[in-house]
Short mmCIF file of C-alpha atoms in Angstrom, two decimals:
data_model
loop_
_atom_site.label_atom_id
_atom_site.label_comp_id
_atom_site.label_asym_id
_atom_site.label_seq_id
_atom_site.Cartn_x
_atom_site.Cartn_y
_atom_site.Cartn_z
CA MET A 219 141.23 -2.85 215.23
CA ARG A 220 139.23 -5.53 214.18
CA ALA A 221 136.43 -4.28 215.57
CA HIS A 222 136.42 -1.25 213.81
CA LEU A 223 137.46 -3.14 210.70
CA ARG A 224 134.55 -5.76 210.11
CA PRO A 225 131.81 -3.69 210.40
CA ALA A 226 133.53 -0.95 207.76
CA MET A 227 133.95 -4.03 205.32
CA SER A 228 130.45 -5.52 205.81
CA LEU A 229 128.76 -2.11 205.24
CA ILE A 230 130.91 -1.98 201.93
CA ALA A 231 130.03 -4.86 200.81
CA ILE A 232 126.31 -4.91 201.27
CA PHE A 233 126.30 -1.22 199.85
CA THR A 234 128.33 -2.42 196.83
CA LEU A 235 125.51 -5.35 196.33
CA LEU A 236 122.89 -2.84 196.95
CA THR A 237 123.70 0.09 195.39
CA GLY A 238 125.89 -1.48 192.07
CA LEU A 239 123.40 -4.66 191.63
CA ALA A 240 120.52 -4.77 192.82
CA LEU A 241 119.37 -1.18 192.46
CA PRO A 242 120.70 -1.22 188.84
CA VAL A 243 118.95 -4.65 188.13
CA ALA A 244 115.18 -3.30 189.74
CA PHE A 245 115.36 -0.04 187.67
CA THR A 246 116.71 -1.70 184.52
CA GLY A 247 113.92 -4.40 184.86
CA PHE A 248 111.16 -1.27 185.69
CA GLY A 249 112.27 0.51 182.85
CA ALA A 250 111.96 -2.30 180.73
CA VAL A 251 108.12 -3.69 181.52
CA VAL A 252 106.86 0.09 182.10
CA PHE A 253 108.70 1.77 179.39
CA PRO A 254 109.83 -0.67 176.80
CA ASN A 255 110.44 1.23 174.13
CA GLN A 256 112.14 4.30 176.05
CA ALA A 257 114.66 1.45 177.73
CA GLY A 258 115.40 -0.20 174.38
CA GLY A 259 117.05 2.91 173.14
CA SER A 260 113.53 4.23 171.50
CA LEU A 261 114.22 2.56 168.02
CA ILE A 262 112.55 2.68 164.90
CA SER A 263 111.94 -0.01 162.78
CA ARG A 264 110.69 -0.56 159.11
CA ASN A 265 109.67 -3.74 157.76
CA GLY A 266 111.45 -5.62 161.10
CA VAL A 267 114.54 -3.94 160.26
CA VAL A 268 115.97 -1.22 162.91
CA VAL A 269 116.60 1.66 160.84
CA GLY A 270 117.22 4.40 163.62
CA SER A 271 116.33 6.12 167.07
CA ALA A 272 114.19 8.52 167.73
CA LEU A 273 117.05 10.09 170.03
CA ILE A 274 119.69 10.25 167.42
CA GLY A 275 119.95 12.03 164.15
CA GLN A 276 120.79 11.23 161.12
CA ASN A 277 122.88 12.82 158.25
CA PHE A 278 120.24 13.44 155.45
CA VAL A 279 121.56 14.73 152.38
CA SER A 280 119.37 13.98 149.69
CA PRO A 281 117.13 16.97 148.33
CA ARG A 282 114.19 14.26 148.40
CA TYR A 283 114.32 14.07 152.41
CA PHE A 284 113.95 17.00 155.00
CA TRP A 285 117.74 17.35 156.36
CA GLY A 286 118.38 17.74 160.63
CA ARG A 287 120.27 20.26 162.34
CA PRO A 288 123.81 20.74 160.77
CA SER A 289 125.83 18.38 163.21
CA ALA A 290 129.78 19.98 164.05
CA LEU A 291 130.86 16.57 165.22
CA MET A 292 134.64 15.44 164.28
CA GLY A 293 136.52 11.94 164.23
CA ALA A 294 139.59 10.88 163.22
CA ASP A 295 140.81 10.58 159.36
CA PRO A 296 140.77 6.50 158.70
CA LYS A 297 143.51 7.50 156.16
CA ASP A 298 145.29 9.38 158.48
CA ALA A 299 144.79 9.32 161.99
CA ARG A 300 146.22 12.42 162.86
CA LYS A 301 143.92 14.30 160.83
CA GLN A 302 140.29 14.99 161.75
CA ILE A 303 137.28 14.92 159.56
CA ALA A 304 133.79 15.61 159.58
CA THR A 305 131.80 12.88 160.91
CA PRO A 306 127.61 13.98 161.49
CA TYR A 307 125.62 12.25 163.69
CA ASP A 308 128.37 9.95 164.80
CA ALA A 309 126.68 8.61 167.69
CA SER A 310 129.82 7.40 169.50
CA ILE A 311 130.93 10.78 170.30
CA SER A 312 129.07 14.00 171.30
CA GLY A 313 129.88 17.59 171.28
CA ALA A 314 129.59 21.00 169.80
CA SER A 315 131.89 22.73 167.60
CA ASN A 316 133.23 25.33 170.32
CA LEU A 317 133.85 27.81 168.06
CA ALA A 318 133.73 31.71 169.00
CA PRO A 319 131.11 33.78 167.19
CA THR A 320 134.07 35.16 165.28
CA ALA A 321 136.09 32.10 164.34
CA LYS A 322 136.38 32.03 160.47
CA ALA A 323 135.25 28.48 160.31
CA LEU A 324 132.15 28.95 161.93
CA ILE A 325 131.35 31.85 159.47
CA ALA A 326 132.61 29.66 156.54
CA ARG A 327 129.97 27.13 157.58
CA LEU A 328 127.31 29.35 158.41
CA THR A 329 127.64 30.94 155.04
CA GLY A 330 127.67 27.20 153.19
CA ASP A 331 124.77 26.03 154.85
CA ILE A 332 122.58 29.01 154.02
CA ALA A 333 123.78 28.99 150.54
CA LYS A 334 122.64 25.11 150.59
CA THR A 335 119.06 25.93 151.61
CA GLY A 336 119.09 28.40 148.78
CA GLN A 337 117.18 30.49 150.67
CA HIS A 338 118.42 34.26 152.49
CA MET A 339 116.29 33.86 155.22
CA VAL A 340 116.79 30.94 157.24
CA PRO A 341 115.36 29.38 160.45
CA ALA A 342 118.12 29.63 163.23
CA ASP A 343 118.07 25.37 163.71
CA ALA A 344 118.22 24.89 159.98
CA VAL A 345 122.34 26.63 160.32
CA THR A 346 122.73 26.12 163.81
CA THR A 347 123.98 23.00 165.80
CA SER A 348 123.00 21.60 168.85
CA GLY A 349 124.89 20.96 171.83
CA SER A 350 125.19 17.38 171.21
CA GLY A 351 125.40 16.93 167.79
CA LEU A 352 122.79 14.47 167.66
CA ASP A 353 119.51 16.21 167.82
CA PRO A 354 117.03 14.34 165.91
CA ASP A 355 114.68 16.93 166.11
CA ILE A 356 113.74 20.21 163.77
CA SER A 357 111.62 23.05 164.45
CA PRO A 358 108.13 23.40 161.97
CA GLN A 359 109.57 26.50 160.45
CA ASN A 360 112.51 24.46 159.62
CA ALA A 361 110.50 22.14 157.91
CA ALA A 362 108.64 24.29 156.31
CA ALA A 363 111.04 25.82 154.51
CA GLN A 364 112.41 22.62 153.23
CA ILE A 365 108.72 21.78 151.81
CA ALA A 366 109.24 22.94 148.40
CA ARG A 367 112.69 21.82 147.58
CA VAL A 368 111.35 18.08 149.14
CA ALA A 369 107.93 18.16 147.08
CA ALA A 370 109.85 19.04 143.54
CA ALA A 371 112.59 16.03 144.36
CA ARG A 372 109.41 13.76 144.85
CA HIS A 373 106.96 14.97 142.21
CA LEU A 374 104.65 15.42 144.70
CA PRO A 375 102.45 18.58 145.42
CA GLN A 376 103.56 20.99 147.82
CA ASN A 377 100.07 20.56 150.16
CA ALA A 378 100.35 16.84 150.28
CA VAL A 379 104.08 16.96 151.86
CA ARG A 380 102.76 19.91 154.25
CA ASN A 381 100.14 17.27 155.37
CA VAL A 382 102.56 14.82 156.32
CA VAL A 383 104.42 17.77 158.06
CA ALA A 384 101.63 18.75 160.17
CA ARG A 385 100.73 15.21 161.66
CA GLN A 386 104.50 14.47 162.54
CA THR A 387 104.46 17.74 164.57
CA ARG A 388 104.75 17.40 168.08
CA GLY A 389 103.42 20.35 170.52
CA LEU A 390 104.87 20.87 174.01
CA GLU A 391 105.40 18.19 176.30
CA ALA A 392 101.98 17.96 178.92
CA GLY A 393 101.63 21.31 177.20
CA LEU A 394 103.95 23.14 179.20
CA PHE A 395 107.36 22.16 178.43
CA GLY A 396 109.73 22.33 175.34
CA ALA A 397 108.66 23.70 171.91
CA PRO A 398 106.87 22.44 168.81
CA ARG A 399 109.39 20.02 166.80
CA ILE A 400 109.50 17.44 164.40
CA ASN A 401 111.60 14.17 164.24
CA VAL A 402 113.37 13.98 161.13
CA LEU A 403 113.74 9.95 160.95
CA ALA A 404 109.77 9.95 161.43
CA LEU A 405 109.64 12.37 158.99
CA ASN A 406 111.38 11.24 156.10
CA LEU A 407 109.59 7.66 156.83
CA ALA A 408 106.29 9.19 156.89
CA LEU A 409 107.25 10.75 153.49
CA ASP A 410 108.85 7.42 151.94
CA ASP A 411 104.94 5.89 152.88
CA LEU A 412 103.32 8.86 151.21
CA HIS A 413 105.70 8.36 147.57
CA ALA A 414 105.29 4.75 147.71
CA ASP A 415 101.60 5.21 148.41
CA ALA A 416 101.57 8.34 145.37
CA GLN A 417 103.46 5.65 143.04
CA SER A 418 101.24 3.03 143.27
CA THR A 419 98.07 4.59 142.92
CA PRO A 420 96.81 4.53 139.26
CA ALA A 421 96.88 7.73 137.07
CA GLN A 422 93.50 8.93 136.52
CA ALA A 423 92.39 9.28 133.11
CA PRO A 424 92.29 13.13 132.01
#
């Protein structure tokens, strides 16, 4: 019995140390050295302050900013734990609404989101939620549909805003995978920089 038990316990201890400690530490260290930004959560900073992550969307609602995809995340109501309220882009949870196409709640939400855009024809990702509820990116078509609103809210020429969108548009990964996309947080930060530059530039005499 002992002859069989000792090798078994030794193997458990060895592989626990190897796969439970040594390998995770090695992979974590490798990632921190080779991919420090990704290993650190792909955080985005502004003036030394972390303002978000490139991997997790934020719930922009001001007309001055580009809006991300709708988020179907729901969380407990702080006033009544028995109820749930919308908690869009809550990074502590992840998931979709799981509503059927004929669900009245889904139809009402879609109708409201379409009305909010002020347009009859909208890109799909402007009104549909992602599977995680945390999608940080939108399509170039979605961004293009918002240019007029953002430019008007900031009193900027549409071409100036359109140029920011073009600079923030990323193509396919390795030229093969995924789809063209724009990170909403990065776009809005670039937009803030543009607006600050425009306000600090002295007006030219007519």
